Coordinates of C-alpha atoms and ligand atoms in Angstrom, one line a residue:
Chain A
X393 CA 14.5 -28.2 32.1
X394 CA 13.8 -28.0 28.5
X395 CA 12.5 -24.8 27.4
X396 CA 10.5 -23.2 24.5
X397 CA 10.0 -19.6 23.7
X398 CA 6.7 -19.2 21.8
X399 CA 6.2 -15.5 22.4
X400 CA 5.0 -13.6 19.2
X401 CA 3.7 -17.7 18.0
X402 CA -0.2 -17.3 17.4
X403 CA -3.1 -20.0 18.5
X404 CA -3.1 -23.1 17.4
X405 CA 0.3 -23.2 16.4
X406 CA 2.0 -22.5 19.5
X407 CA 0.1 -25.3 21.5
X408 CA 0.6 -27.8 18.7
X409 CA 4.6 -26.9 19.2
X410 CA 4.1 -27.8 23.4
X411 CA 2.6 -31.0 22.2
X412 CA 5.5 -32.1 19.7
X413 CA 7.9 -31.1 22.6
X414 CA 6.8 -32.9 25.2
X415 CA 5.9 -36.4 23.0
X416 CA 10.1 -36.1 23.3
X417 CA 9.7 -36.0 26.8
X418 CA 9.8 -39.2 29.3
X419 CA 6.2 -38.8 32.4
X420 CA 7.2 -36.5 35.5
X421 CA 9.6 -34.3 33.0
X422 CA 9.4 -30.3 33.2
X423 CA 8.8 -28.1 30.6
X424 CA 9.1 -23.8 30.7
X425 CA 7.2 -22.2 28.2
X426 CA 7.5 -18.2 26.8
X427 CA 3.8 -17.1 25.9
X428 CA 2.6 -13.8 25.0
X429 CA -0.4 -12.0 26.7
X430 CA -3.8 -12.2 25.1
X431 CA -4.8 -15.5 23.6
X432 CA -1.4 -17.4 23.9
X433 CA -1.7 -17.3 27.7
X434 CA -5.4 -17.2 28.3
X435 CA -5.7 -20.9 25.7
X436 CA -2.1 -22.8 26.1
X437 CA -2.2 -23.9 29.9
X438 CA -5.5 -24.4 29.7
X439 CA -4.9 -26.6 26.8
X440 CA -2.1 -28.1 27.8
X441 CA -4.4 -28.4 31.7
X442 CA -6.7 -30.5 29.4
X443 CA -4.3 -32.9 28.2
X444 CA -3.5 -33.9 31.5
X445 CA -0.2 -31.9 32.1
X446 CA -0.3 -30.4 35.5
X447 CA 1.1 -26.6 35.6
X448 CA 3.4 -26.1 38.4
X449 CA 4.1 -22.2 38.3
X450 CA 3.2 -19.1 35.9
X451 CA 4.9 -16.1 36.3
X452 CA 3.8 -12.7 34.8
X453 CA 7.3 -11.1 32.9
X454 CA 6.9 -7.0 31.4
X455 CA 4.6 -8.0 28.3
X456 CA 5.0 -11.9 28.3
X457 CA 4.1 -15.5 30.7
X458 CA 6.7 -17.9 31.7
X459 CA 4.8 -21.4 32.7
X460 CA 6.7 -24.1 33.9
X461 CA 4.5 -27.2 33.4
X462 CA 5.5 -31.2 34.0
X463 CA 4.4 -33.6 31.4
X464 CA 1.3 -36.2 32.4
Chain B
X439 CA 6.9 -46.7 17.8
X440 CA 5.6 -43.4 18.1
X441 CA 5.3 -42.0 14.7
X442 CA 5.6 -38.3 14.5
X443 CA 2.6 -36.8 13.3
X444 CA 2.7 -34.6 10.2
X445 CA 2.1 -31.0 10.8
X446 CA 2.0 -27.7 8.2
X447 CA 3.2 -25.1 10.5
X448 CA 2.5 -22.5 7.9
X449 CA -0.9 -23.6 7.6
X450 CA -2.2 -24.0 10.7
X451 CA -1.1 -19.7 11.5
X452 CA -3.5 -19.3 8.3
X453 CA -6.0 -20.6 11.2
X454 CA -9.5 -22.9 10.5
X455 CA -8.2 -25.1 13.1
X456 CA -10.0 -25.5 16.7
X457 CA -9.4 -26.9 19.9
X458 CA -12.5 -29.1 21.2
X459 CA -13.0 -29.9 24.9
X460 CA -12.6 -33.9 24.4
X461 CA -8.5 -34.1 24.6
X462 CA -6.5 -33.7 21.2
X463 CA -9.6 -33.0 19.3
X464 CA -10.3 -30.3 16.8
X465 CA -13.2 -28.9 14.4
X466 CA -12.4 -28.2 10.8
X467 CA -13.9 -24.7 9.5
X468 CA -14.0 -25.5 5.6
X469 CA -14.0 -22.5 3.4
X470 CA -17.2 -22.1 1.5
X471 CA -17.3 -19.1 -0.6
X472 CA -19.9 -17.3 -0.8
X473 CA -21.4 -19.1 1.2
X474 CA -22.0 -21.7 -0.9
X475 CA -20.6 -25.0 -1.7
X476 CA -20.7 -27.6 -4.5
X477 CA -22.2 -31.1 -4.4
X478 CA -18.9 -32.8 -5.7
X479 CA -16.9 -30.8 -3.2
X480 CA -19.6 -30.8 -0.2
X481 CA -19.5 -34.8 -0.5
X482 CA -15.9 -34.8 0.6
X483 CA -16.9 -32.5 3.4
X484 CA -19.1 -35.8 4.5
X485 CA -16.5 -38.3 3.3
X486 CA -13.8 -36.5 5.6
X487 CA -16.7 -36.2 8.7
X488 CA -17.0 -39.5 7.9
X489 CA -14.2 -40.7 7.8
X490 CA -11.9 -38.9 10.5
X491 CA -15.2 -37.0 12.4
X492 CA -17.5 -38.7 14.0
X493 CA -19.8 -38.2 10.9
X494 CA -21.6 -35.2 11.4
X495 CA -21.5 -32.0 9.1
X496 CA -22.0 -29.2 11.4
X497 CA -24.2 -26.4 9.6
X498 CA -23.0 -23.0 11.3
X499 CA -24.2 -19.4 11.8
X500 CA -21.1 -18.2 10.4
X501 CA -22.3 -19.9 7.2
X502 CA -19.5 -22.2 5.9
X503 CA -19.4 -26.2 7.2
X504 CA -17.7 -27.6 10.2
X505 CA -16.2 -30.9 10.4
X506 CA -15.8 -31.7 14.5
X507 CA -14.1 -34.3 16.2
X508 CA -10.5 -34.5 14.3
X509 CA -7.8 -36.0 16.1
X510 CA -5.1 -33.4 15.6
X511 CA -2.4 -36.0 14.2
X512 CA -5.3 -36.1 11.0
X513 CA -5.7 -32.4 10.7
X514 CA -2.7 -32.5 8.1
X515 CA -4.1 -35.3 6.1
X516 CA -7.6 -33.7 6.0
X517 CA -6.0 -30.5 4.8
X518 CA -4.4 -32.3 1.6
X519 CA -7.9 -34.4 0.8
X520 CA -9.8 -31.0 1.2
X521 CA -7.3 -29.5 -1.1
X522 CA -8.0 -32.0 -4.0
X523 CA -11.3 -30.6 -4.2
X524 CA -10.3 -27.0 -3.9
X525 CA -10.9 -26.3 -0.7
X526 CA -9.2 -25.1 1.8
X527 CA -9.3 -24.0 5.5
X528 CA -11.6 -21.1 6.6
X529 CA -9.9 -18.0 7.8
X530 CA -10.6 -17.3 11.3
X531 CA -8.4 -15.3 14.3
X532 CA -7.7 -11.9 14.2
X533 CA -8.0 -11.0 10.1
X534 CA -10.4 -9.9 7.3
X535 CA -13.0 -12.6 7.2
X536 CA -14.5 -14.1 3.9
X537 CA -17.9 -12.1 3.4
X538 CA -21.0 -13.8 4.4
X539 CA -23.4 -13.3 1.7
X540 CA -27.2 -14.1 1.5
X541 CA -28.1 -15.1 -2.2
X542 CA -26.7 -14.2 -5.8
X543 CA -29.5 -11.4 -7.3
X544 CA -30.3 -14.5 -10.1
X545 CA -31.9 -16.6 -7.5
X546 CA -33.6 -14.7 -4.9
X547 CA -36.8 -12.2 -6.4
X548 CA -36.4 -10.0 -3.5
X549 CA -32.8 -8.6 -4.0
X550 CA -32.4 -5.5 -5.7
X551 CA -28.4 -5.5 -5.2
X552 CA -26.0 -8.3 -6.5
X553 CA -24.4 -9.8 -3.3
X554 CA -22.3 -12.4 -4.9
X555 CA -20.6 -10.1 -6.8
X556 CA -20.0 -7.1 -4.0
X557 CA -19.0 -10.8 -1.8
X558 CA -16.3 -11.4 -5.1
X559 CA -14.8 -8.3 -5.2
X560 CA -14.1 -8.0 -0.8
X561 CA -13.6 -11.8 -1.3
X562 CA -10.5 -11.2 -4.2
X563 CA -9.0 -8.0 -2.4
X564 CA -8.4 -9.5 1.6
X565 CA -7.2 -12.8 0.0
X566 CA -4.2 -12.4 1.2
X567 CA -4.3 -10.2 4.4
X568 CA -1.8 -11.0 6.9
X569 CA -4.0 -10.3 9.6
X570 CA -4.0 -8.4 12.3
X571 CA -7.2 -7.0 13.6
X572 CA -10.4 -8.7 13.0
X573 CA -13.0 -8.1 10.8
X574 CA -16.7 -9.7 9.5
X575 CA -18.0 -8.7 7.2
X576 CA -21.3 -9.1 5.8
X577 CA -23.8 -8.1 3.1
X578 CA -27.2 -8.5 2.4
X579 CA -29.4 -7.8 -1.2
X580 CA -32.5 -6.2 0.6
X581 CA -34.2 -5.3 3.4
X582 CA -35.0 -8.1 5.1
X583 CA -31.5 -8.7 5.9
X584 CA -31.7 -12.4 6.4
X585 CA -28.0 -12.7 7.4
X586 CA -28.4 -10.5 9.8
X587 CA -25.1 -8.4 8.9
X588 CA -26.2 -5.6 11.9
X589 CA -25.2 -7.6 14.7
X590 CA -23.2 -10.9 12.7
X591 CA -20.7 -8.5 11.2
X592 CA -18.3 -5.3 12.2
X593 CA -19.4 -4.3 8.8
X594 CA -22.5 -5.0 7.1
X595 CA -24.1 -3.7 4.2
X596 CA -27.5 -3.5 3.0
X597 CA -29.0 -3.7 -0.6
X598 CA -31.2 -0.9 -1.7
X599 CA -32.5 0.8 -4.3
X600 CA -29.4 3.2 -5.0
X601 CA -27.1 1.5 -3.7
X602 CA -25.8 -0.2 -0.6
X603 CA -26.7 0.9 3.1
X604 CA -23.3 1.0 5.5
X605 CA -23.1 -0.8 9.3
X606 CA -20.4 -0.3 11.2
X607 CA -20.3 -2.3 15.0
X608 CA -22.1 -5.2 14.9
X609 CA -21.2 -8.3 17.5
X610 CA -23.1 -10.0 19.8
X611 CA -20.9 -12.0 22.2
X612 CA -20.7 -10.4 25.6
X613 CA -20.5 -7.1 24.8
X614 CA -23.6 -7.0 22.1
X615 CA -23.4 -4.3 19.6
X616 CA -26.2 -3.4 17.0
X617 CA -24.0 -1.4 13.9
X618 CA -24.7 1.9 13.2
X619 CA -25.1 3.8 9.8
X620 CA -22.4 4.9 8.3
X621 CA -23.0 5.5 5.1
X622 CA -24.9 4.9 2.2
X623 CA -26.1 4.9 -1.5
X624 CA -23.2 3.5 -2.3
X625 CA -21.9 1.7 -5.1
X626 CA -19.8 -1.5 -4.8
X627 CA -16.3 -0.4 -5.4
X628 CA -17.2 2.6 -2.4
X629 CA -18.0 -0.7 -0.3
X630 CA -14.7 -1.8 -1.0
X631 CA -13.0 1.4 -0.5
X632 CA -15.3 2.3 2.8
X633 CA -13.7 -1.0 4.1
X634 CA -9.9 -0.2 3.3
X635 CA -10.9 2.7 5.0
X636 CA -12.0 1.3 8.5
X637 CA -9.3 -1.1 7.5
X638 CA -6.1 1.0 7.6
X639 CA -8.2 3.3 10.4
X640 CA -8.7 0.2 13.0
X641 CA -4.0 -0.1 12.3
X642 CA -3.5 3.0 13.1
X643 CA -6.0 3.7 16.0
X644 CA -7.2 0.1 16.8
X645 CA -5.8 -1.3 20.1
X646 CA -4.5 -4.8 20.5
X647 CA -7.9 -7.2 19.4
X648 CA -9.8 -4.1 19.4
X649 CA -13.1 -4.3 16.8
X650 CA -15.2 -1.8 15.2
X651 CA -17.2 -1.8 18.4
X652 CA -14.5 -0.9 20.9
X653 CA -13.1 2.0 18.2
X654 CA -17.4 3.7 18.2
X655 CA -17.2 3.3 22.3
X656 CA -13.4 5.0 22.8
X657 CA -13.6 7.4 19.9
X658 CA -17.1 8.3 18.7
X659 CA -19.1 7.4 15.9
X660 CA -18.7 10.6 14.3
X661 CA -15.0 10.9 14.2
X662 CA -14.8 7.2 12.8
X663 CA -17.5 7.7 10.3
X664 CA -15.5 10.4 9.1
X665 CA -12.2 8.5 8.8
X666 CA -14.6 6.0 6.8
X667 CA -16.3 8.2 4.6
X668 CA -13.0 9.9 3.2
X669 CA -12.3 9.7 -0.9
X670 CA -14.9 7.1 -1.1
X671 CA -14.3 7.9 -5.4
X672 CA -10.9 6.9 -5.5
X673 CA -10.6 4.1 -7.3
X674 CA -9.4 0.9 -5.3
X675 CA -8.7 -1.1 -8.1
X676 CA -10.9 -4.7 -7.8
X677 CA -9.6 -7.4 -9.9
X678 CA -12.2 -9.3 -11.5
X679 CA -12.7 -12.9 -9.9
X680 CA -15.7 -15.2 -11.0
X681 CA -16.8 -17.9 -8.4
X682 CA -18.0 -20.7 -9.1
X683 CA -21.7 -20.7 -8.2
X684 CA -22.6 -18.0 -9.3
X685 CA -25.5 -17.5 -11.7
X686 CA -25.1 -16.0 -15.3
X687 CA -29.0 -15.4 -15.6
X688 CA -31.8 -15.7 -13.4
X689 CA -33.6 -18.9 -12.5
X690 CA -37.1 -18.3 -13.1
X691 CA -39.9 -17.5 -11.6
X692 CA -41.4 -21.0 -10.9
X693 CA -38.2 -21.9 -9.3
X694 CA -37.6 -22.0 -5.1
X695 CA -35.4 -22.1 -2.3
X696 CA -35.9 -25.3 -0.2
X697 CA -34.6 -24.6 3.1
X698 CA -33.9 -28.3 5.0
X699 CA -34.4 -29.2 8.3
X700 CA -31.1 -29.7 10.7
X701 CA -31.2 -28.9 14.0
X702 CA -28.5 -27.6 15.7
X703 CA -26.8 -27.8 12.6
X704 CA -26.2 -31.2 12.3
X705 CA -26.8 -33.1 9.5
X706 CA -25.1 -36.7 9.1
X707 CA -22.4 -37.9 6.3
X708 CA -25.1 -39.2 4.9
X709 CA -27.1 -37.3 5.0
X710 CA -25.0 -34.3 3.7
X711 CA -24.5 -36.5 0.8
X712 CA -28.4 -36.9 -0.1
X713 CA -28.2 -33.1 0.3
X714 CA -25.7 -32.7 -2.3
X715 CA -27.1 -35.2 -4.6
X716 CA -30.4 -33.5 -4.6
X717 CA -29.6 -30.3 -5.9
X718 CA -27.7 -32.1 -8.6
X719 CA -30.5 -33.6 -9.9
X720 CA -33.1 -30.7 -9.0
X721 CA -31.4 -27.7 -8.2
X722 CA -28.4 -25.5 -9.0
X723 CA -25.5 -28.3 -8.4
X724 CA -24.8 -26.3 -5.0
X725 CA -25.2 -26.3 -1.9
X726 CA -26.2 -23.0 0.3
X727 CA -24.8 -22.4 4.0
X728 CA -28.3 -20.1 5.6
X729 CA -27.1 -18.6 8.3
X730 CA -29.7 -20.2 10.8
X731 CA -27.5 -23.2 10.5
X732 CA -29.9 -25.2 7.6
X733 CA -28.6 -26.6 4.1
X734 CA -30.3 -24.5 1.4
X735 CA -30.4 -26.0 -2.5
X736 CA -31.2 -22.8 -4.9
X737 CA -33.3 -22.6 -7.8
X738 CA -35.2 -26.2 -7.5
X739 CA -38.8 -26.5 -9.6
X740 CA -42.4 -26.2 -7.1
X741 CA -43.0 -29.3 -9.3
X742 CA -40.4 -31.3 -8.0
X743 CA -40.4 -30.2 -3.8
X744 CA -42.8 -33.5 -3.4
X745 CA -40.3 -35.6 -4.8
X746 CA -37.4 -34.2 -2.4
X747 CA -39.6 -34.3 0.6
X748 CA -39.9 -37.7 0.0
X749 CA -35.8 -38.6 -1.2
X750 CA -35.3 -36.2 1.8
X751 CA -37.7 -38.3 4.3
X752 CA -35.6 -41.6 3.2
X753 CA -32.5 -40.6 4.9
X754 CA -35.0 -39.0 8.1
X755 CA -34.5 -35.1 7.4
X756 CA -37.3 -32.9 6.2
X757 CA -37.9 -29.5 4.6
X758 CA -38.6 -26.6 6.8
X759 CA -41.9 -25.7 7.1
X760 CA -43.4 -22.1 8.7
X761 CA -43.7 -23.5 11.6
X762 CA -40.9 -22.4 13.3
X763 CA -37.3 -21.4 11.8
X764 CA -34.6 -24.1 11.9
X765 CA -33.5 -25.0 15.6
X766 CA -30.4 -23.2 16.2
X767 CA -27.3 -24.3 18.4
X768 CA -23.5 -23.7 18.2
X769 CA -20.9 -26.2 19.2
X770 CA -22.2 -25.9 23.1
X771 CA -22.1 -29.7 24.6
X772 CA -18.5 -29.9 22.8
X773 CA -17.2 -27.0 23.3
X774 CA -14.2 -26.3 25.1
X775 CA -16.6 -23.1 26.0
X776 CA -19.8 -24.6 26.1
X777 CA -21.6 -24.3 29.8
X778 CA -25.2 -26.4 29.2
X779 CA -26.0 -28.7 26.5
X780 CA -27.7 -26.2 24.1
X781 CA -28.6 -29.3 21.7
X782 CA -30.4 -31.3 24.5
X783 CA -32.5 -28.5 25.3
X784 CA -33.2 -27.5 21.5
X785 CA -34.1 -31.5 21.2
X786 CA -36.6 -31.0 24.6
X787 CA -38.0 -27.6 22.8
X788 CA -38.3 -29.5 19.2
X789 CA -40.6 -31.7 21.4
X790 CA -42.7 -29.1 22.9
X791 CA -43.2 -27.3 19.7
X792 CA -44.6 -30.7 17.8
X793 CA -46.6 -31.0 21.0
X794 CA -48.3 -28.2 21.0
X795 CA -48.4 -27.8 16.9
X796 CA -47.1 -24.5 15.9
X797 CA -47.4 -24.5 12.4
X798 CA -46.8 -21.0 11.1
X799 CA -45.4 -18.6 13.1
X800 CA -41.9 -18.6 11.5
X801 CA -40.5 -18.5 15.1
X802 CA -37.0 -18.2 15.2
X803 CA -35.9 -20.1 19.0
X804 CA -31.2 -20.5 19.8
X805 CA -29.5 -22.4 22.3
X806 CA -25.6 -20.9 22.7
X807 CA -23.8 -23.1 25.6
X808 CA -22.2 -20.1 27.1
X809 CA -23.0 -15.7 26.7
X810 CA -20.6 -15.6 23.7
X811 CA -24.1 -16.4 21.8
X812 CA -22.2 -17.8 18.9
X813 CA -25.9 -19.6 17.9
X814 CA -27.4 -16.0 17.9
X815 CA -29.7 -16.0 20.9
X816 CA -29.7 -12.8 21.7
X817 CA -31.6 -12.0 18.4
X818 CA -33.9 -14.8 18.2
X819 CA -37.6 -14.5 19.0
X820 CA -36.3 -16.9 22.1
X821 CA -32.7 -17.8 23.0
X822 CA -31.1 -19.5 25.5
X823 CA -27.5 -19.3 26.6
X824 CA -25.3 -21.3 29.4
X825 CA -24.1 -19.3 32.2
X826 CA -21.4 -19.5 35.5
X827 CA -21.0 -18.0 38.3
X828 CA -17.4 -18.3 39.0
X829 CA -16.0 -18.2 42.6
X830 CA -12.5 -17.5 43.9
X831 CA -10.2 -20.3 45.9
X832 CA -7.9 -18.0 47.6
X833 CA -5.7 -20.7 48.6
X834 CA -5.6 -22.1 45.3
X835 CA -5.1 -18.3 43.6
X836 CA -1.5 -17.4 43.2
X837 CA -2.4 -14.5 41.7
X838 CA -0.7 -14.9 37.7
X839 CA -3.6 -12.8 36.3
X840 CA -4.0 -15.0 34.0
X841 CA -7.3 -14.6 34.3
X842 CA -7.7 -11.1 34.3
X843 CA -5.8 -11.2 30.5
X844 CA -8.9 -14.0 30.0
X845 CA -12.0 -11.5 31.6
X846 CA -13.4 -9.7 28.4
X847 CA -15.3 -7.2 30.7
X848 CA -12.8 -6.9 33.1
X849 CA -14.6 -7.8 36.2
X850 CA -11.5 -9.4 37.5
X851 CA -8.4 -7.6 39.8
X852 CA -5.7 -8.9 41.7
X853 CA -6.0 -7.1 44.8
X854 CA -2.9 -8.4 47.1
X855 CA -1.9 -11.5 44.9
X856 CA -5.6 -12.7 45.3
X857 CA -7.8 -12.6 42.1
X858 CA -11.4 -10.6 42.9
X859 CA -14.6 -10.5 41.1
X860 CA -16.8 -8.2 40.4
X861 CA -20.8 -10.1 40.5
X862 CA -22.1 -6.9 38.8
X863 CA -20.0 -6.5 35.4
X864 CA -19.6 -10.1 35.4
X865 CA -21.4 -11.9 32.7
X866 CA -20.8 -16.2 33.8
X867 CA -18.7 -16.6 30.8
X868 CA -16.6 -19.2 32.5
X869 CA -13.9 -17.8 30.8
X870 CA -11.6 -16.8 33.7
X871 CA -12.7 -20.8 35.2
X872 CA -11.4 -22.9 31.9
X873 CA -8.3 -20.1 32.4
X874 CA -7.3 -20.8 35.7
X875 CA -4.2 -22.9 35.5
X876 CA -4.8 -23.9 39.1
X877 CA -7.8 -24.9 39.2
X878 CA -8.4 -21.6 42.3
X879 CA -11.7 -20.4 40.3
X880 CA -14.1 -23.1 40.6
X881 CA -18.2 -23.5 39.0
X882 CA -20.9 -22.0 41.9
X883 CA -24.1 -22.3 40.1
X884 CA -25.0 -22.6 36.7
X885 CA -27.9 -22.8 34.1
X886 CA -30.1 -21.1 31.9
X887 CA -30.0 -17.3 30.3
X888 CA -33.4 -16.9 28.5
X889 CA -34.5 -13.9 26.4
X890 CA -36.7 -12.9 24.1
X891 CA -37.9 -11.1 21.7
X892 CA -34.8 -10.9 20.0
X893 CA -34.6 -9.7 16.0
X894 CA -31.9 -9.8 13.2
X895 CA -33.8 -10.5 9.7
X896 CA -35.7 -12.9 8.2
X897 CA -35.5 -15.6 5.8
X898 CA -37.5 -14.9 1.8
X899 CA -40.2 -16.3 2.5
X900 CA -41.0 -14.5 6.1
X901 CA -43.0 -11.4 5.6
X902 CA -41.3 -9.4 8.4
X903 CA -38.7 -6.8 7.6
X904 CA -35.8 -7.1 9.4
X905 CA -35.7 -4.9 12.2
X906 CA -32.2 -5.5 14.1
X907 CA -32.8 -5.6 18.3
X908 CA -31.5 -7.7 20.9
X909 CA -33.8 -10.0 22.8
X910 CA -34.7 -9.2 26.4
X911 CA -33.4 -11.6 29.7
X912 CA -36.8 -12.5 30.7
X913 CA -34.4 -15.2 33.4
X914 CA -31.1 -16.1 34.5
X915 CA -29.9 -19.3 36.1
X916 CA -32.5 -21.7 35.5
X917 CA -33.0 -25.1 35.2
X918 CA -33.4 -27.2 32.2
X919 CA -36.4 -27.8 33.1
X920 CA -37.6 -24.3 34.2
X921 CA -36.5 -22.9 30.9
X922 CA -38.6 -26.0 29.2
X923 CA -41.4 -24.3 31.4
X924 CA -40.8 -21.0 30.7
X925 CA -40.8 -21.9 26.5
X926 CA -43.8 -23.9 26.5
X927 CA -45.7 -20.7 28.3
X928 CA -44.2 -18.1 25.5
X929 CA -45.0 -20.7 22.8
X930 CA -48.7 -21.1 24.2
X931 CA -48.7 -17.4 23.9
X932 CA -47.3 -17.2 20.7
X933 CA -50.4 -19.2 18.9
X934 CA -52.4 -17.2 20.4
X935 CA -51.6 -14.0 20.3
X936 CA -49.1 -14.0 17.5
X937 CA -45.6 -13.1 17.3
Ligands
SF4_869 S1 -5.7 -17.1 36.8 FE1 -6.0 -18.5 38.7 S2 -4.6 -18.6 40.1 FE2 -4.2 -17.0 38.7 S3 -4.5 -15.0 39.3 FE3 -6.8 -15.6 37.8 S4 -7.3 -17.5 40.2 FE4 -5.5 -16.3 40.6
SF4_870 S1 -15.5 -12.5 35.4 FE1 -15.0 -14.8 34.3 S2 -17.3 -15.4 34.2 FE2 -17.7 -13.2 34.8 S3 -17.4 -12.6 32.8 FE3 -15.4 -12.3 33.6 S4 -14.4 -13.9 32.4 FE4 -16.5 -14.5 32.3

């Protein structure tokens, strides 16, 4: 699975990076994203979902989150 | 072939671009130094809105223009176009924001200090702020407090005959706070030093995301006050800097400031170009962004007012009369946080006002799409905002705790791996509903909240003093129809009894 570490990257740059990464992936492929707590974890999964992707898994690890999504 | 969009990451880090409800759509925040913009720049904003947006420019409470509905692939092109006329994206997020000011003392006859010169110093001093904490600053030149500095900014400076009085803690939103006076009789350099003290203090003592009001609540006003008043006379080394719309001399007593009605802050590209043209033809060649979300044309001779009104009518615009102030909204219906159609409600309220013939109250009415209150509903005579009741679907909830991070009033807890919401703490903002990636929180009832009696400063043409007070909530979760009925009742009462 492709993975992108966006810890410490602020909004909206983190989401734009997710979008660019998603452009490289095919429909139905999965992407793992690491995000900081606060605005990033609130906004990025939400924007990804609004743009038609599916969130498969969210896990809190220490002070950050691991999110797995499926390109829609 | 899939063309790769060109995106400048360094620029995006500085902010100025905000996601909208619609897929891939963003709004672009354009910086307006000293809350003014010269005609040529404003026309570029209008052109960009037409070419890349939907032909609408928003005049906002934060006193700069926003261009909504820019596709993310066009963001870089838009930024380059802005740069051609020396415009840039506004700072947003966690940093010292550009100061909001009312008017140059050379334009406003009421001003006893010159807000624009203090604004220049602040702007220059924090131009390269690397960020970390959000600090909003407002400056006004007299006690009318036109830009509502005590609620709209962390630090509000109010001009008096003896210098500036400083207020700390202001904010609207889910946890509104009216700024507390922390100093008075300050010179401009002392104001800059005071902000610097606050900045250093916030860096040292502030927790992640904390604002001035949180600091006051946590540490007590006396401690904060003592810290930010330290060594106010120490030189901070402000550099001279001249804002390009600053005047060298007084405009003269027969000159007035014209306020253009812009219901919901929405002005089309061709209307915006017209306003810019008129400022060149009759005014000072620039347009001011007022806190009530209207374009204002300063420095116009009284005898030209009828001609201007006529030209405005040609593009479907009119001057604000004294009946009601600008009917103000936020992004409402297209903001990702919008719970209700704030603009739709206001357009209907406008009809009621016309029907009742209210013509001398200078009434302030505002509608926000959610309790974040971006349209300053809580400091308006009549204010509306959308509310929604969140309900957790236990089958879908995975206990991931994103909603806990999202809730600004700490109304959510995870118990036995499920989210539990405390209805007594909940403000109905929808943040948790939007943040949950598993659709495990859904909206129950939704509707409008209505408040009355809020105040937050007045326009120069208004005779009232700038008292600041939050409105009182008189209804919650009402339908649009009920909100309109309540409004009509209140308006009739105001018409008979005054405010
Ligand atoms: S964000 Fe959604 S899934 Fe996660 S804990 Fe909250 S309600 Fe449950
Ligand atoms: S529980 Fe949800 S709707 Fe209520 S205040 Fe918190 S985030 Fe807003």
